[in-house]
Amino acid sequence: MDERDVDNAGVTIPPPLLYLVPLLLGLVIQKFRHVSILPNRLARPLGALLLVIGIATNFWGVRTMRRAETPLNPTQ
């Protein structure tokens, strides 16, 4: 079978693991060696804002993929 005949993205690592592993690694490092870049009074609102932006971007991406009738599963 030729590579051009394969009808999938060729993803070897599931996307949730792609983000979960570095996140967990960062949390473990933070537990043993606390490094503060911003003071808490700035970090918490900035973190909340980034979280809201990330969630909105996720919903926008899902809506765009569904409108284009593209499967959300990267292996399809």
Short mmCIF file of N, CA and C in Angstrom, two decimals:
data_model
loop_
_atom_site.label_atom_id
_atom_site.label_comp_id
_atom_site.label_asym_id
_atom_site.label_seq_id
_atom_site.Cartn_x
_atom_site.Cartn_y
_atom_site.Cartn_z
N MET A 1 0.84 -1.17 0.00
CA MET A 1 0.00 0.00 0.00
C MET A 1 0.89 1.24 0.00
N ASP A 2 0.58 2.18 -0.83
CA ASP A 2 1.34 3.42 -0.95
C ASP A 2 0.91 4.40 0.15
N GLU A 3 1.83 5.27 0.57
CA GLU A 3 1.51 6.25 1.62
C GLU A 3 0.36 7.16 1.19
N ARG A 4 0.23 7.44 -0.07
CA ARG A 4 -0.82 8.33 -0.55
C ARG A 4 -2.20 7.70 -0.45
N ASP A 5 -2.27 6.39 -0.32
CA ASP A 5 -3.55 5.70 -0.23
C ASP A 5 -4.13 5.70 1.18
N VAL A 6 -3.33 6.04 2.18
CA VAL A 6 -3.79 6.04 3.57
C VAL A 6 -4.65 7.28 3.79
N ASP A 7 -5.85 7.06 4.34
CA ASP A 7 -6.79 8.16 4.55
C ASP A 7 -6.94 8.47 6.04
N ASN A 8 -5.84 8.85 6.68
CA ASN A 8 -5.89 9.33 8.06
C ASN A 8 -4.73 10.29 8.29
N ALA A 9 -4.72 10.90 9.46
CA ALA A 9 -3.71 11.91 9.76
C ALA A 9 -2.36 11.30 10.14
N GLY A 10 -2.31 10.01 10.40
CA GLY A 10 -1.06 9.37 10.78
C GLY A 10 -0.58 9.77 12.17
N VAL A 11 -1.51 10.08 13.05
CA VAL A 11 -1.18 10.50 14.40
C VAL A 11 -0.78 9.28 15.22
N THR A 12 0.40 9.33 15.84
CA THR A 12 0.86 8.20 16.64
C THR A 12 0.58 8.38 18.13
N ILE A 13 0.51 9.63 18.58
CA ILE A 13 0.22 9.92 19.99
C ILE A 13 -1.15 10.60 20.04
N PRO A 14 -2.08 10.08 20.84
CA PRO A 14 -3.39 10.74 20.94
C PRO A 14 -3.23 12.17 21.47
N PRO A 15 -3.93 13.13 20.88
CA PRO A 15 -3.78 14.53 21.29
C PRO A 15 -3.92 14.80 22.78
N PRO A 16 -4.85 14.14 23.51
CA PRO A 16 -4.89 14.45 24.95
C PRO A 16 -3.57 14.12 25.66
N LEU A 17 -2.92 13.02 25.28
CA LEU A 17 -1.64 12.67 25.90
C LEU A 17 -0.54 13.64 25.50
N LEU A 18 -0.65 14.16 24.30
CA LEU A 18 0.35 15.11 23.81
C LEU A 18 0.41 16.34 24.71
N TYR A 19 -0.72 16.73 25.29
CA TYR A 19 -0.76 17.89 26.19
C TYR A 19 -0.71 17.49 27.66
N LEU A 20 -1.20 16.32 27.99
CA LEU A 20 -1.27 15.89 29.38
C LEU A 20 0.11 15.58 29.95
N VAL A 21 0.96 14.94 29.18
CA VAL A 21 2.29 14.55 29.67
C VAL A 21 3.12 15.78 30.04
N PRO A 22 3.25 16.80 29.18
CA PRO A 22 4.02 17.98 29.60
C PRO A 22 3.38 18.72 30.78
N LEU A 23 2.04 18.72 30.84
CA LEU A 23 1.37 19.37 31.96
C LEU A 23 1.73 18.68 33.27
N LEU A 24 1.63 17.35 33.29
CA LEU A 24 1.97 16.60 34.51
C LEU A 24 3.44 16.76 34.87
N LEU A 25 4.30 16.76 33.87
CA LEU A 25 5.72 16.96 34.12
C LEU A 25 5.96 18.34 34.75
N GLY A 26 5.30 19.35 34.24
CA GLY A 26 5.42 20.69 34.80
C GLY A 26 4.91 20.76 36.23
N LEU A 27 3.81 20.07 36.52
CA LEU A 27 3.28 20.06 37.89
C LEU A 27 4.23 19.37 38.86
N VAL A 28 4.85 18.29 38.42
CA VAL A 28 5.82 17.58 39.28
C VAL A 28 7.03 18.46 39.54
N ILE A 29 7.54 19.10 38.50
CA ILE A 29 8.70 20.00 38.68
C ILE A 29 8.33 21.14 39.60
N GLN A 30 7.13 21.71 39.43
CA GLN A 30 6.68 22.82 40.28
C GLN A 30 6.58 22.40 41.74
N LYS A 31 6.19 21.15 41.98
CA LYS A 31 6.05 20.65 43.35
C LYS A 31 7.40 20.62 44.07
N PHE A 32 8.45 20.26 43.34
CA PHE A 32 9.76 20.12 43.97
C PHE A 32 10.60 21.39 43.91
N ARG A 33 10.35 22.23 42.92
CA ARG A 33 11.13 23.46 42.77
C ARG A 33 10.20 24.58 42.35
N HIS A 34 9.70 25.30 43.33
CA HIS A 34 8.73 26.37 43.06
C HIS A 34 9.44 27.58 42.46
N VAL A 35 9.01 27.98 41.28
CA VAL A 35 9.54 29.16 40.62
C VAL A 35 8.36 30.07 40.29
N SER A 36 8.37 31.27 40.83
CA SER A 36 7.27 32.20 40.60
C SER A 36 7.73 33.29 39.64
N ILE A 37 7.07 33.38 38.50
CA ILE A 37 7.43 34.39 37.52
C ILE A 37 6.63 35.67 37.76
N LEU A 38 5.36 35.52 38.10
CA LEU A 38 4.49 36.65 38.36
C LEU A 38 3.95 36.56 39.78
N PRO A 39 3.66 37.69 40.39
CA PRO A 39 3.00 37.64 41.71
C PRO A 39 1.59 37.07 41.58
N ASN A 40 1.08 36.46 42.65
CA ASN A 40 -0.23 35.81 42.61
C ASN A 40 -1.36 36.76 42.20
N ARG A 41 -1.26 38.02 42.59
CA ARG A 41 -2.34 38.96 42.26
C ARG A 41 -2.43 39.21 40.75
N LEU A 42 -1.36 38.95 40.01
CA LEU A 42 -1.39 39.05 38.55
C LEU A 42 -1.56 37.68 37.89
N ALA A 43 -0.96 36.67 38.47
CA ALA A 43 -0.95 35.34 37.86
C ALA A 43 -2.34 34.72 37.82
N ARG A 44 -3.10 34.86 38.88
CA ARG A 44 -4.43 34.24 38.92
C ARG A 44 -5.40 34.84 37.90
N PRO A 45 -5.54 36.18 37.82
CA PRO A 45 -6.44 36.73 36.79
C PRO A 45 -5.94 36.43 35.37
N LEU A 46 -4.64 36.47 35.17
CA LEU A 46 -4.09 36.16 33.85
C LEU A 46 -4.35 34.69 33.50
N GLY A 47 -4.19 33.80 34.46
CA GLY A 47 -4.47 32.38 34.25
C GLY A 47 -5.94 32.14 33.93
N ALA A 48 -6.83 32.83 34.65
CA ALA A 48 -8.26 32.69 34.39
C ALA A 48 -8.60 33.20 32.98
N LEU A 49 -8.02 34.32 32.58
CA LEU A 49 -8.24 34.86 31.24
C LEU A 49 -7.76 33.89 30.17
N LEU A 50 -6.57 33.34 30.36
CA LEU A 50 -6.04 32.38 29.39
C LEU A 50 -6.89 31.12 29.33
N LEU A 51 -7.42 30.69 30.47
CA LEU A 51 -8.30 29.52 30.50
C LEU A 51 -9.57 29.78 29.69
N VAL A 52 -10.18 30.95 29.88
CA VAL A 52 -11.40 31.30 29.14
C VAL A 52 -11.10 31.39 27.65
N ILE A 53 -9.98 31.99 27.28
CA ILE A 53 -9.59 32.09 25.87
C ILE A 53 -9.37 30.69 25.28
N GLY A 54 -8.74 29.80 26.04
CA GLY A 54 -8.51 28.44 25.57
C GLY A 54 -9.80 27.68 25.35
N ILE A 55 -10.74 27.81 26.28
CA ILE A 55 -12.03 27.13 26.15
C ILE A 55 -12.79 27.68 24.95
N ALA A 56 -12.79 29.01 24.78
CA ALA A 56 -13.47 29.61 23.63
C ALA A 56 -12.84 29.15 22.32
N THR A 57 -11.52 29.06 22.28
CA THR A 57 -10.83 28.60 21.07
C THR A 57 -11.20 27.14 20.78
N ASN A 58 -11.32 26.33 21.82
CA ASN A 58 -11.71 24.94 21.65
C ASN A 58 -13.11 24.84 21.03
N PHE A 59 -14.07 25.57 21.57
CA PHE A 59 -15.42 25.55 21.04
C PHE A 59 -15.45 26.05 19.59
N TRP A 60 -14.68 27.09 19.31
CA TRP A 60 -14.62 27.62 17.95
C TRP A 60 -14.06 26.57 16.99
N GLY A 61 -13.01 25.88 17.41
CA GLY A 61 -12.41 24.85 16.57
C GLY A 61 -13.37 23.69 16.31
N VAL A 62 -14.06 23.25 17.35
CA VAL A 62 -15.03 22.15 17.19
C VAL A 62 -16.14 22.58 16.24
N ARG A 63 -16.65 23.79 16.42
CA ARG A 63 -17.72 24.28 15.54
C ARG A 63 -17.25 24.37 14.09
N THR A 64 -16.04 24.85 13.89
CA THR A 64 -15.49 24.97 12.54
C THR A 64 -15.32 23.60 11.90
N MET A 65 -14.81 22.63 12.66
CA MET A 65 -14.62 21.28 12.12
C MET A 65 -15.97 20.65 11.77
N ARG A 66 -16.97 20.85 12.60
CA ARG A 66 -18.30 20.27 12.33
C ARG A 66 -18.94 20.92 11.11
N ARG A 67 -18.78 22.24 10.96
CA ARG A 67 -19.33 22.92 9.79
C ARG A 67 -18.68 22.42 8.50
N ALA A 68 -17.40 22.08 8.59
CA ALA A 68 -16.68 21.58 7.42
C ALA A 68 -16.90 20.07 7.24
N GLU A 69 -17.69 19.48 8.14
CA GLU A 69 -17.97 18.04 8.12
C GLU A 69 -16.67 17.22 8.17
N THR A 70 -15.74 17.70 8.99
CA THR A 70 -14.46 17.02 9.20
C THR A 70 -14.53 16.30 10.53
N PRO A 71 -14.09 15.05 10.59
CA PRO A 71 -14.14 14.32 11.87
C PRO A 71 -13.20 14.95 12.91
N LEU A 72 -13.67 14.97 14.14
CA LEU A 72 -12.86 15.51 15.23
C LEU A 72 -11.76 14.53 15.64
N ASN A 73 -11.99 13.25 15.41
CA ASN A 73 -11.02 12.23 15.75
C ASN A 73 -9.86 12.29 14.73
N PRO A 74 -8.62 12.56 15.18
CA PRO A 74 -7.51 12.71 14.24
C PRO A 74 -7.11 11.42 13.53
N THR A 75 -7.61 10.28 13.97
CA THR A 75 -7.26 9.02 13.29
C THR A 75 -8.20 8.71 12.13
N GLN A 76 -9.19 9.53 11.94
CA GLN A 76 -10.17 9.30 10.85
C GLN A 76 -9.88 10.20 9.68
#
